[in-house]
Short mmCIF file of C-alpha atoms and ligand atoms in Angstrom, two decimals:
data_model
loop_
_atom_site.label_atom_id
_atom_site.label_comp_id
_atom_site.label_asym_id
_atom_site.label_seq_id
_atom_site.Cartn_x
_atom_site.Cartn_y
_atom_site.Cartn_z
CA UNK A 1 0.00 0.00 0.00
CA UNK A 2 1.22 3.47 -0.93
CA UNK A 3 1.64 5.69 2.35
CA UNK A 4 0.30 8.43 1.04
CA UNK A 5 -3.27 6.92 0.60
CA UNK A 6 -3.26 5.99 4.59
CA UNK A 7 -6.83 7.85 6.07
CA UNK A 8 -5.68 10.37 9.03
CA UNK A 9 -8.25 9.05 11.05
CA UNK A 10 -10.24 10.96 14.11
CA UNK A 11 -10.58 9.61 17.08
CA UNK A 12 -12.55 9.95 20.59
CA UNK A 13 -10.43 12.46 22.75
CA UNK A 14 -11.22 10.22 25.63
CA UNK A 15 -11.53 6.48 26.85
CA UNK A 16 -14.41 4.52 28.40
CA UNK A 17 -14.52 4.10 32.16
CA UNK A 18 -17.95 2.95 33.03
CA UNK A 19 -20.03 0.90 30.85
CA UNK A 20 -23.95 -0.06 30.57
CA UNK A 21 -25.21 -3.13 29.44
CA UNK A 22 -28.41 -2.98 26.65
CA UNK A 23 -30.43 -5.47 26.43
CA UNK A 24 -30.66 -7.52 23.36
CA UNK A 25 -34.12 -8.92 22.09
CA UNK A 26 -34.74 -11.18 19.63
CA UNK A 27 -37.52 -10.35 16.52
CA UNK A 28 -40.04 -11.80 17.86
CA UNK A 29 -39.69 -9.59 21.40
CA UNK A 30 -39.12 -6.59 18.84
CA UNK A 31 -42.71 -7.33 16.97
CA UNK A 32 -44.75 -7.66 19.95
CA UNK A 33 -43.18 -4.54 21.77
CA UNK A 34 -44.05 -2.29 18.08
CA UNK A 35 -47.38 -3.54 18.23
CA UNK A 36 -48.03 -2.63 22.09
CA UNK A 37 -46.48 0.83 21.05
CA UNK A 38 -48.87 1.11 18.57
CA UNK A 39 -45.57 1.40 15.92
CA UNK A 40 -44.61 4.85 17.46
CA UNK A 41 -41.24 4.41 18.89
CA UNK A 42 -42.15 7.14 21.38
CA UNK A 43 -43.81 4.44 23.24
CA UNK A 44 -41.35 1.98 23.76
CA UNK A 45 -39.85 0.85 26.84
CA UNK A 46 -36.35 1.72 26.95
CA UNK A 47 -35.15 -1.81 27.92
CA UNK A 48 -36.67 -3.06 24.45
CA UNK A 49 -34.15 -0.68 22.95
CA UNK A 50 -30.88 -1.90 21.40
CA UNK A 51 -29.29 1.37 19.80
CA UNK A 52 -31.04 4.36 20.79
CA UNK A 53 -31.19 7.35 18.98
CA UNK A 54 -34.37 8.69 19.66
CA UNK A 55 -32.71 12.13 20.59
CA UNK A 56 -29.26 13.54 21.43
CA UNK A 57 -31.09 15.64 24.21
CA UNK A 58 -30.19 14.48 27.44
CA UNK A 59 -28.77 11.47 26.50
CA UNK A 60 -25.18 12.24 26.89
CA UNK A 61 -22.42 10.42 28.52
CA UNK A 62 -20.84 13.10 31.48
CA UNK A 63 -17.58 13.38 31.54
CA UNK A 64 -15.25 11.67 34.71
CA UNK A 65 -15.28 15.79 35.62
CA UNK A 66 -18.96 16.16 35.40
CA UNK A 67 -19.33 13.61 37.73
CA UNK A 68 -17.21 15.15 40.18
CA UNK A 69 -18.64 18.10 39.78
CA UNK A 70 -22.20 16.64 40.82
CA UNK A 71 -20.29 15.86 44.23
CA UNK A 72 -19.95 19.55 44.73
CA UNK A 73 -23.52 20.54 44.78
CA UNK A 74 -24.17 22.87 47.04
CA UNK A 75 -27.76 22.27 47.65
CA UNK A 76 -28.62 25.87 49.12
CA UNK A 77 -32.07 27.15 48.25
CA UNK A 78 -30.71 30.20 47.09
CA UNK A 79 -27.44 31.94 46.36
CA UNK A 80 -26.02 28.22 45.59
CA UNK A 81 -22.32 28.34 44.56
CA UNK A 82 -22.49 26.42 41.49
CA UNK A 83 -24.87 28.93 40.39
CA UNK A 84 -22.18 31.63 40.76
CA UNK A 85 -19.90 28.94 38.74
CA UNK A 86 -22.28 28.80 35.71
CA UNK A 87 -22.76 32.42 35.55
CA UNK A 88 -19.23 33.21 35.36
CA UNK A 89 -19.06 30.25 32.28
CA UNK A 90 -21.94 31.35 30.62
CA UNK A 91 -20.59 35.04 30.88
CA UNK A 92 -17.33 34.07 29.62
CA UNK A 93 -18.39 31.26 27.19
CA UNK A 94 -21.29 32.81 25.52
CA UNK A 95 -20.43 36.92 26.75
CA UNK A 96 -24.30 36.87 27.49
CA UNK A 97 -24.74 39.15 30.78
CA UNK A 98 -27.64 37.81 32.61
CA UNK A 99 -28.19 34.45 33.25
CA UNK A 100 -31.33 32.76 34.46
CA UNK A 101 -31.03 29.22 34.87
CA UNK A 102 -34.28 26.97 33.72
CA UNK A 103 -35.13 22.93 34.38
CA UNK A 104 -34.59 22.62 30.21
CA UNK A 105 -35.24 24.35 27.11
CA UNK A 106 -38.71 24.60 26.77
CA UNK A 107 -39.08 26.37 30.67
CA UNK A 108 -36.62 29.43 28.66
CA UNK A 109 -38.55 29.07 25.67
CA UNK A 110 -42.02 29.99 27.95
CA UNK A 111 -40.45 32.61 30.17
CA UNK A 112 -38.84 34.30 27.47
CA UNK A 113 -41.73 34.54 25.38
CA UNK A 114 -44.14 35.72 27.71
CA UNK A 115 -41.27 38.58 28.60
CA UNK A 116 -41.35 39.76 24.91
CA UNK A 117 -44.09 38.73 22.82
CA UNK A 118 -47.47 40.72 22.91
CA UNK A 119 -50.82 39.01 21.29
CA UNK A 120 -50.52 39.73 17.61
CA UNK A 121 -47.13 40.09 16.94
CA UNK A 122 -45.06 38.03 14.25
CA UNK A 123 -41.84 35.94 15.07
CA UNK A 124 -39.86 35.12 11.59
CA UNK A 125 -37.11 31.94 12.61
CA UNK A 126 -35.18 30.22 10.66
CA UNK A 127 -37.49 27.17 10.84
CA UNK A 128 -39.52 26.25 13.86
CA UNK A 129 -39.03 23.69 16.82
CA UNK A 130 -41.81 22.10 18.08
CA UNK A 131 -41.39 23.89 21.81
CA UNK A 132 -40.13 27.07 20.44
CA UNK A 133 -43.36 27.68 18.22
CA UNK A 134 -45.78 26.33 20.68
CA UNK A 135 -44.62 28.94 23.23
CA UNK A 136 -44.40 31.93 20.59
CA UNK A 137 -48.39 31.03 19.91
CA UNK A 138 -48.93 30.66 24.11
CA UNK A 139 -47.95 34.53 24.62
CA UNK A 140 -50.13 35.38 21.54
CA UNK A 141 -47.66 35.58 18.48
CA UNK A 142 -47.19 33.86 15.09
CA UNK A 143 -44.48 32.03 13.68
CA UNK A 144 -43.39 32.82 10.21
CA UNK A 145 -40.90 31.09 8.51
CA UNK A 146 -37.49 33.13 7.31
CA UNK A 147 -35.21 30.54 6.39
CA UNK A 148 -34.00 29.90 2.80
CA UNK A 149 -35.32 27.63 0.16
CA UNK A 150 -32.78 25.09 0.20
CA UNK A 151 -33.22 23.91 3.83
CA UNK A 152 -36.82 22.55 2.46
CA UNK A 153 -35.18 20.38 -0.22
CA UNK A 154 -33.24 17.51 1.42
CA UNK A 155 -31.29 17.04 -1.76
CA UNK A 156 -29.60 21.32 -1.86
CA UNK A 157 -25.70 20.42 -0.53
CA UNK A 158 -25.78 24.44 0.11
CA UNK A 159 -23.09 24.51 3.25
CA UNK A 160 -25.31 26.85 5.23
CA UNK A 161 -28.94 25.70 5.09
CA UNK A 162 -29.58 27.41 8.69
CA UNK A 163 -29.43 30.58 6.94
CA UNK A 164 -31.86 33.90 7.43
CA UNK A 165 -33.67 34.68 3.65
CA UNK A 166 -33.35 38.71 4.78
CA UNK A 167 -35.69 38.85 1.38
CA UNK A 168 -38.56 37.07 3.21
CA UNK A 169 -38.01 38.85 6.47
CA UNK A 170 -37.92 42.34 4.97
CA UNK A 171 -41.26 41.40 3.52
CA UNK A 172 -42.50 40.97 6.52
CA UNK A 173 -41.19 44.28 7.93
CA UNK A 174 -42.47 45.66 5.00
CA UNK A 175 -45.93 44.05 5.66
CA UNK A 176 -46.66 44.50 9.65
CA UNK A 177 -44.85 46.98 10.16
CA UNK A 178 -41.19 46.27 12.93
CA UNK A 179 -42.95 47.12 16.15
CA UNK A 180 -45.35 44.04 15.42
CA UNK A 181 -41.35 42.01 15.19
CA UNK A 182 -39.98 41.86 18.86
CA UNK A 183 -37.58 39.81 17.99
CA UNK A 184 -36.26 36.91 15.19
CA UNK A 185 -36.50 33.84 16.84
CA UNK A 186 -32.88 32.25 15.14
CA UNK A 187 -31.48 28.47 16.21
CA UNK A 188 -27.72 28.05 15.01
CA UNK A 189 -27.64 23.87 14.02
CA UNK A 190 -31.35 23.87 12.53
CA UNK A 191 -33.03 20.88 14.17
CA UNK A 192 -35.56 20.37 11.87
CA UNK A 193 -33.60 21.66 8.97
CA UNK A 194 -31.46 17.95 9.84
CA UNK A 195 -28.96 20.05 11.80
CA UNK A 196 -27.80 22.87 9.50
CA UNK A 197 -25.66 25.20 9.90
CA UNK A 198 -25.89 29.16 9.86
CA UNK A 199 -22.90 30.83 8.35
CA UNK A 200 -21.82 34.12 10.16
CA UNK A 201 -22.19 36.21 7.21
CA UNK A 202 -25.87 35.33 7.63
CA UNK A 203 -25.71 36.48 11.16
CA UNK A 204 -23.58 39.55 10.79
CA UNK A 205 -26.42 40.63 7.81
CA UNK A 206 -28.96 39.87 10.09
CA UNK A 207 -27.60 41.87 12.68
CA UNK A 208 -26.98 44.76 10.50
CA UNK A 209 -30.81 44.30 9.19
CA UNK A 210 -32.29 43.89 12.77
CA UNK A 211 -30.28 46.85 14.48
CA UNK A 212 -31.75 49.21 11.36
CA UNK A 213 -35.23 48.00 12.48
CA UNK A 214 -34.75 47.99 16.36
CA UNK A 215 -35.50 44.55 15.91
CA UNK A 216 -34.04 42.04 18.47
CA UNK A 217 -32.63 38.62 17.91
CA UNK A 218 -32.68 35.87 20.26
CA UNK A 219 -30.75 32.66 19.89
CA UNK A 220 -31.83 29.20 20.49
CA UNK A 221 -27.98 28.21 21.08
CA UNK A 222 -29.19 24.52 21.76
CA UNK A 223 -26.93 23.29 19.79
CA UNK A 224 -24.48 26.35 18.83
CA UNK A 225 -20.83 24.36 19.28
CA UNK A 226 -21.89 22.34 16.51
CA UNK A 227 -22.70 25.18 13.89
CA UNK A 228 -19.44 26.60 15.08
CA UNK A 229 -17.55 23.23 13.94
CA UNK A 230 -19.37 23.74 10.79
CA UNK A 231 -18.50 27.25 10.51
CA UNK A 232 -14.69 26.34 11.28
CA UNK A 233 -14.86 23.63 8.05
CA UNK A 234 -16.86 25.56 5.58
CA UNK A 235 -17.11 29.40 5.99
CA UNK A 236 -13.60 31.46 4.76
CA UNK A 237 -11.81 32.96 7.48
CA UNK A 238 -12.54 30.50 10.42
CA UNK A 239 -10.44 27.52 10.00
CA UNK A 240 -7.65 28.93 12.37
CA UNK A 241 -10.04 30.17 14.81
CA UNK A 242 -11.04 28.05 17.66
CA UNK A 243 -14.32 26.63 18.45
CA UNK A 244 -14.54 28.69 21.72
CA UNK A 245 -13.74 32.19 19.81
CA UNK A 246 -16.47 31.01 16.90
CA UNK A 247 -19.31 30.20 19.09
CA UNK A 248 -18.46 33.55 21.51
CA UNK A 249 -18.43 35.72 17.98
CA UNK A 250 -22.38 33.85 17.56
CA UNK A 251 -23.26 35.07 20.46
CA UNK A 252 -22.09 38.62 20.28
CA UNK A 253 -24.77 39.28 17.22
CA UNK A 254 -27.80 38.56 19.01
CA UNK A 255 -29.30 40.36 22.31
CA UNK A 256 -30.18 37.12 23.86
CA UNK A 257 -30.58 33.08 23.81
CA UNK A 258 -32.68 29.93 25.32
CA UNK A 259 -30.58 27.02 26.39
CA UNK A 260 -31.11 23.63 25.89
CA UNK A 261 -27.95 22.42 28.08
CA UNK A 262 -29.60 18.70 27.69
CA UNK A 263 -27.44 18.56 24.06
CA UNK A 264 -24.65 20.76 23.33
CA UNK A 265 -23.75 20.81 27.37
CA UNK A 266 -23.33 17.49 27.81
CA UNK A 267 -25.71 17.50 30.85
CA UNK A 268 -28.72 14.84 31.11
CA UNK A 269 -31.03 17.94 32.38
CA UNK A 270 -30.73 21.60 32.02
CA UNK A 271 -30.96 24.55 30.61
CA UNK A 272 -31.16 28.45 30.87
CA UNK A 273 -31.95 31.95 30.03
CA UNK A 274 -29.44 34.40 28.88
CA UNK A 275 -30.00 37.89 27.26
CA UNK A 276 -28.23 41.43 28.06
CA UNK A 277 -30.78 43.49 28.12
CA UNK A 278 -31.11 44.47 32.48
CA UNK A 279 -34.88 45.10 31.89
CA UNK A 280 -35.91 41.63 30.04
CA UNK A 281 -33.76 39.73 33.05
CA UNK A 282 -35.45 41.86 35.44
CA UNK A 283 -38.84 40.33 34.00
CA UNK A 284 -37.77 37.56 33.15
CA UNK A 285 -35.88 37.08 36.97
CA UNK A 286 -39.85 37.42 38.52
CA UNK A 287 -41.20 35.08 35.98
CA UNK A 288 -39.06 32.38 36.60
CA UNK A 289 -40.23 32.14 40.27
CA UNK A 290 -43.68 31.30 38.93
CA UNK A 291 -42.74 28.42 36.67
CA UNK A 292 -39.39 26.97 37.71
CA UNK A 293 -37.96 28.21 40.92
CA UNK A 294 -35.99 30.93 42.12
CA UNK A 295 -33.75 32.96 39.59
CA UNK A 296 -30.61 31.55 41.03
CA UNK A 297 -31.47 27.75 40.63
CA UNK A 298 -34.67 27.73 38.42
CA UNK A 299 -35.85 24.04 38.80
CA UNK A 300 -32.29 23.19 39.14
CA UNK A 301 -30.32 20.84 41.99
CA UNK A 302 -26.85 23.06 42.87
CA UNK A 303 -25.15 19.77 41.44
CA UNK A 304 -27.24 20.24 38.04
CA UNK A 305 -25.94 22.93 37.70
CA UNK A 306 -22.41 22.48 38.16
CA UNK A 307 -22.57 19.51 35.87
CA UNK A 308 -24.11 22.29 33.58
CA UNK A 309 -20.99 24.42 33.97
CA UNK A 310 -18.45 22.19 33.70
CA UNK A 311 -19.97 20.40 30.41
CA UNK A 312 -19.97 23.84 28.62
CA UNK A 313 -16.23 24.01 28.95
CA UNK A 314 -16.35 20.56 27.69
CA UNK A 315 -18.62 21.10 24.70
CA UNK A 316 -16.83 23.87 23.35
CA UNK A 317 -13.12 21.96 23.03
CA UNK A 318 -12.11 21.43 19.19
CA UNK A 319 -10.95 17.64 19.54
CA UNK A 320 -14.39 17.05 21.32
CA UNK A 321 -16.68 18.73 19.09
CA UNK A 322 -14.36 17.05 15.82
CA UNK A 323 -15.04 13.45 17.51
CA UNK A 324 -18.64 14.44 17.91
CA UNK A 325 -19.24 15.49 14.32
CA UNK A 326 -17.30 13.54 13.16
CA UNK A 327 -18.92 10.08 14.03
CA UNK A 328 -22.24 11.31 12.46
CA UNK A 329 -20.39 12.32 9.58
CA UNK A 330 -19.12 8.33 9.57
CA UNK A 331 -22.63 7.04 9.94
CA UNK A 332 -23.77 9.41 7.21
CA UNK A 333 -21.32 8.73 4.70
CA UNK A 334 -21.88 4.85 5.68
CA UNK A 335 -25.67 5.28 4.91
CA UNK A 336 -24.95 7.43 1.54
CA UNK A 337 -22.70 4.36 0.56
CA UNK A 338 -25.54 2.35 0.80
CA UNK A 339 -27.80 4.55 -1.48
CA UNK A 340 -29.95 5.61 1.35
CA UNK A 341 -31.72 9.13 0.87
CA UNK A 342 -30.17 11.34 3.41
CA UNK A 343 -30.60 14.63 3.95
CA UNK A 344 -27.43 16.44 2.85
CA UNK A 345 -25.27 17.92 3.60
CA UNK A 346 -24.76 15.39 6.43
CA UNK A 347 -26.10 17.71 9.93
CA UNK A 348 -24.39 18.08 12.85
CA UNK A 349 -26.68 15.98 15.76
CA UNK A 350 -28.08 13.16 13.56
CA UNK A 351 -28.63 11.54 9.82
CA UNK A 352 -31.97 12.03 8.55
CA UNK A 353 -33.12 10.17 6.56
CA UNK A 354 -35.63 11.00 3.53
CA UNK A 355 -38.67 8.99 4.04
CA UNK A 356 -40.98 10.09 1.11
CA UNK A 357 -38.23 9.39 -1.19
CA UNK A 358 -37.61 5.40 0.84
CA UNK A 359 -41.14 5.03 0.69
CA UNK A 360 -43.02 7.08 -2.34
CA UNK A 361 -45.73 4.55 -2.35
CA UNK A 362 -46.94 6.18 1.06
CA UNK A 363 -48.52 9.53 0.96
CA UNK A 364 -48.26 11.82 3.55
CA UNK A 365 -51.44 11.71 5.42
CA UNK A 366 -50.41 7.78 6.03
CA UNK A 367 -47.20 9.13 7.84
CA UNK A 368 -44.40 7.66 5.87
CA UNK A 369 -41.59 8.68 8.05
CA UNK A 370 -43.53 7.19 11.29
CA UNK A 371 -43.45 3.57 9.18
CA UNK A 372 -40.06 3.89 8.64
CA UNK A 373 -39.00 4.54 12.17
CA UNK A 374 -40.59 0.97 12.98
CA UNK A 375 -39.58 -0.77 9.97
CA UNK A 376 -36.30 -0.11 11.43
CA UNK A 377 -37.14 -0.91 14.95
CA UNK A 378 -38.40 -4.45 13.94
CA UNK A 379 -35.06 -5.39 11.95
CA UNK A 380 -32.32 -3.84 14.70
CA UNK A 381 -33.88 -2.87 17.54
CA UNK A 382 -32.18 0.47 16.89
CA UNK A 383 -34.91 3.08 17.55
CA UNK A 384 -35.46 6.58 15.19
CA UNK A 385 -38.04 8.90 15.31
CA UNK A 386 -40.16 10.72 13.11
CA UNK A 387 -39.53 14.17 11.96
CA UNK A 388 -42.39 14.97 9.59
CA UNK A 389 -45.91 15.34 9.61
CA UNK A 390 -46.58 13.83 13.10
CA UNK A 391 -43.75 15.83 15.13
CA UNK A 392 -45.29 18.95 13.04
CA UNK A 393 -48.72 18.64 14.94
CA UNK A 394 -51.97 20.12 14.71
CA UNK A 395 -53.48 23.44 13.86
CA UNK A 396 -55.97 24.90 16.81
CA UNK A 397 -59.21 22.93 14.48
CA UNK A 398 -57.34 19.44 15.12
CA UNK A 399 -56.14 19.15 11.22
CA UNK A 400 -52.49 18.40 10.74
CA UNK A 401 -49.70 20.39 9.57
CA UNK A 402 -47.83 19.12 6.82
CA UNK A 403 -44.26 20.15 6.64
CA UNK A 404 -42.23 19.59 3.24
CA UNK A 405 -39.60 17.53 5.22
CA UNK A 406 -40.90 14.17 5.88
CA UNK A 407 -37.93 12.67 7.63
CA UNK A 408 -37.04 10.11 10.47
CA UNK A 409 -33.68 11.31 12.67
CA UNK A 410 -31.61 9.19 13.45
CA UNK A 411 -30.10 11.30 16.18
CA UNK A 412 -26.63 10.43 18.07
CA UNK A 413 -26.21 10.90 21.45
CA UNK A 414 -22.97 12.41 22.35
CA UNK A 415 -20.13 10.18 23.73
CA UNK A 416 -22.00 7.16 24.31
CA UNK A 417 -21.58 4.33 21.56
CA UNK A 418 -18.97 3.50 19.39
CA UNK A 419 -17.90 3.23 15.45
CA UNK A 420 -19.16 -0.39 15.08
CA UNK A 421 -22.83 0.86 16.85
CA UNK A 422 -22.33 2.94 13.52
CA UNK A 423 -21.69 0.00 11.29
CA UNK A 424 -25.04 -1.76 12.71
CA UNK A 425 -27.02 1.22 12.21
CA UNK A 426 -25.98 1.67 8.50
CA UNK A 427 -26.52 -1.85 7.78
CA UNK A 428 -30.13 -2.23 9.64
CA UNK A 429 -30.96 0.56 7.77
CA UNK A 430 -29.85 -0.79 4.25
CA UNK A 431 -31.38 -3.90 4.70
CA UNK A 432 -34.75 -2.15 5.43
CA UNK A 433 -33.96 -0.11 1.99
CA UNK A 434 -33.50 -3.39 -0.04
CA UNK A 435 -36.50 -4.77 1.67
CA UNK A 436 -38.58 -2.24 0.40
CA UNK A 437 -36.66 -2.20 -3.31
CA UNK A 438 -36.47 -6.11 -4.26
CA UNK A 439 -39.37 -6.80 -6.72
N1 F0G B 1 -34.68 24.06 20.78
C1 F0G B 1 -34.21 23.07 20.01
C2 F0G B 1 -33.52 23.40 18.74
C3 F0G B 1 -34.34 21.74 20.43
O1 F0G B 1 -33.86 20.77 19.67
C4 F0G B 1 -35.02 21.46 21.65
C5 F0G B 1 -35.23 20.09 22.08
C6 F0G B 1 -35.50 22.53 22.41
C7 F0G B 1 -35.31 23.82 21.95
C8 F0G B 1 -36.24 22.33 23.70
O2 F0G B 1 -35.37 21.99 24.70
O3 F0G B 1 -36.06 19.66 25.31
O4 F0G B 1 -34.59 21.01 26.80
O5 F0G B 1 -36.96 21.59 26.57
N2 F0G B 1 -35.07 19.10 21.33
C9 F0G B 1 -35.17 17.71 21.68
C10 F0G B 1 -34.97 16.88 20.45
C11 F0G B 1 -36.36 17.34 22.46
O6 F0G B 1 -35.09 15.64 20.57
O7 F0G B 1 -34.66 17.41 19.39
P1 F0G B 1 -35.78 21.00 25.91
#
C-alpha cells in the first residue's frame, strides 16, 4: 500500500470508564413490543431498545469531571455556589450578561416569550421547533418562517442551510410593520432543517438588518458548538479560529438566547436563560419564580448545575466537538454508501433520513416517516423517530400540519456508543432499503 493513501483518522479524545449493558431482544420480542407501542417508537420501553437514537437531548455520557462536579452541589435554596460557577461560564463562554437558569429548554422558551411577545405580533425563525413555536403562539404571536429555500429540499448540498432569507423577512417588515417584530427567533444547528448550519455572514447581515429596524434577535444556542464546527470547516476565514472564539463571535450578534444544556452541554437535564438586556432579566428574573424556581437555581439541583458548567467548557473543546461530528459524519457517509436518501449535507446531531423518497408509495397523510421509524425498529432494535408530519402537529381545528420535510432522525447521542454501533445502524438501515426495493 502506498503511504500516502493511509486515512488520518479521528478519534474519541477520551476512553471509556464505566459501561452499561443494553439489552438484546430477539424479533419476535421486537414485533410484539411495536405492536403494544402502537408502531410509534415514542412508546417503547427503553429496555426493548438496542441502539437508541431517539434524541441527542439528554442522552449524553458526562464526563469523569462532570461527575465530580455533581459531588460539589451545594444544595442551598438560594445563592447556591455552582450557580455563581455557571454564571461566570456562561458570561465568559457565551459573553451573554444575565443568566437565568431553567429545568430545560422549553421552561426558557415559555419565560422568554411571555417577557417579549405581545398578542398579535409576528416571530420570523429560521425554521420552527416544536417547543419554540408552541410557546411563541402561548404569549399570543405567530411564527413565520425566514429561512431559505434550500433547507426545504433535502437534496440542496448548500453549506449553510440554517441561513436567514433577509428577502422574506424584509417582507414581513415591510408588511406588519417592525414594532409588530420583537424579535427573530434564530437556532444556530437547525433541528428540523437535519442540523444545518448558519454561516456568520448570515448572522452579521442579520444583525446589520435587525439593528436598522430595532429589531431584536434571540438565539436558540441549543446546539451552537456544533454550527461553530461547521463554521470552522466551511465558511472562509474560520479555520484557524477556535471553536470557543467562533461560538463567543455567535453570540455577540444577538441580544439574547434559550438554552437547551440537555445537548450541546453534555448535561442529562438543564438549561437556561441568557440575554443582556437588564430590563428583560429583570422580567424575566420574577417570571421564573412562577414556573421553575428561584432565579438563582430555576428548577435546578446546585449539582445540576455544576454539571451544567463544567460540560460547557467541555462542549466547546475542538478535539471534542471534531469526535462528535465527526462520528455522524461516519454514519452518514456509511448510509450514503448504501444509497440511502439522506438529507445532505450530512447535519451536525443526527442523519436524517428521507422517508418520502424510501417510501413514495406512502402519501403523507399515512405518515411515511412514522413507518419507517418501525420498519427499522423491527429489523435492529435500533430506535429513530419521526420528523415529519406527526412531530409537526396540529393546527388549533385538530387538522395536521404538513411540513415539506418528511424525515425520520436518526439522532446520536454524544459520547455514548462506538464506530461499530455505527456499522449496525448503517446496515439495519440498508437492509430495510432493499427490503422495500427487491421486486
Ligand atoms: N430548541 C431546540 C432546537 C431543540 O432541539 C429542543 C429540544 C429545544 C429547543 C427544547 O429543549 O427539550 O430542553 O426543553 N429538542 C429535543 C430533540 C427534544 O429531541 O430534538 P428541551
Amino acid at each position: 500500500m502506498h503511504m500516502k493513501n493511509i486515512r488520518h483518522s479521528w478519534a474519541e479524545p477520551y476512553k471509556i470508564k464505566m459501561v452499561e449493558l443494553l439489552t438484546m431482544t430477539t424479533a419476535a420480542q421486537r414485533k410484539k413490543a411495536l405492536v403494544a407501542a402502537g408502531y410509534n417508537t415514542f412508546l417503547l420501553k427503553s429496555e426493548q431498545v438496542y441502539i437508541d437514537l431517539l434524541t441527542d437531548s439528554g442522552t449524553s455520557a458526562m464526563s469523569d469531571r462532570q461527575w465530580a462536579g455533581m459531588m460539589l452541589g451545594d444544595e442551598a435554596y438560594a445563592g447556591s455556589r455552582n450557580f455563581y460557577h455557571l454564571e461566570e461560564v456562561v458570561q465568559q463562554t457565551y459573553g451573554y450578561k444575565y443568566l437565568v437558569p431553567t429545568h430545560q429548554g422549553r421552561g426558557a422558551e415559555n419565560i422568554l416569550s411571555k417577557v417579549l411577545i405581545k398578542k398579535g405580533d409576528i416571530i420570523p425563525g429560521n425554521m420552527y421547533f416544536t417547543t419554540t413555536r408552541l410557546h411563541q403562539e402561548l404569549a399570543g404571536g405567530k411564527f413565520e418562517d425566514v429561512i431559505i429555500d434550500e433547507a426545504h429540499n433535502p437534496e440542496s448540498e448548500f453549506p449553510f442551510k440554517g441561513n436567514i432569507d433577509l428577502d422574506k423577512l424584509d417582507r414581513l417588515v415591510k408588511k406588519y410593520g417592525a414594532k409588530r417584530i420583537p424579535y427573530v427567533s434564530m437556532a444556530t444547528s437547525v433541528n428540523m432543517a437535519g442540523g444545518q448550519p448558519i454561516s456568520m455572514a448570515n448572522l452579521k447581515a442579520l444583525r446589520a438588518y435587525t439593528k436598522r429596524h430595532g429589531i431584536k434577535v434571540i438565539h436558540d444556542m441549543t446546539r451552537v458548538a456544533e454550527n461553530a464546527y461547521f463554521i470552522k470547516e466551511r465558511e472562509k476565514g474560520y479555520k484557524d479560529k477556535s471553536i470557543r472564539q467562533i461560538v463567543k463571535e455567535i453570540c455577540s450578534y444577538t441580544d439574547g438566547a434559550t438554552m437547551s444544556a440537555k445537548k450541546d452541554a453534555l448535561v442529562n437535564i438543564g438549561g437556561f436563560l441568557a440575554v443582556n438586556d437588564w430590563d428583560v432579566f429583570e422580567e424575566a428574573r420574577n417570571l421564573v419564580v412562577v414556573y421553575e424556581g428561584l432565579h438563582t437555581y430555576g428548577g435546578l439541583a446546585g449539582r445540576d448545575m455544576e454539571a451544567m458548567a463544567i460540560g460547557i467548557g467541555e462542549s466547546v473543546d475542538d478535539d471534542h466537538i471534531r469526535a462528535r461530528v465527526g462520528q455522524v459524519i461516519y454514519l452518514g457517509q456509511k448510509m450514503i454508501e448504501y444509497d440511502i436518501p439522506i438529507v445532505r449535507p450530512i447535519g451536525g446531531h443526527g442523519i436524517f433520513v428521507d422517508a418520502k423518497k424510501f417510501l413514495p408509495h406512502i402519501p403523507q397523510e399515512q405518515y411515511p416517516a412514522q413507518t419507517l421509524a418501525a420498519e427499522i425498529y423491527l429489523d435492529s432494535g435500533v430506535r429513530t423517530m419521526e420528523r415529519g408530519v406527526v412531530s409537526a402537529g396540529r393546527k388549533a381545528d385538530g387538522s395536521n400540519y404538513y411540513p415539506k420535510l418528511e424525515l425520520v432522525r436518526f439522532t446520536i447521542p454524544r459520547r455514548v456508543y462506538t464506530q461499530a454501533h455505527m456499522d449496525v445502524i448503517a446496515e439495519s438501515t440498508a437492509r430495510a432499503h432493499l427490503t422495500k426495493h427487491s421486486p
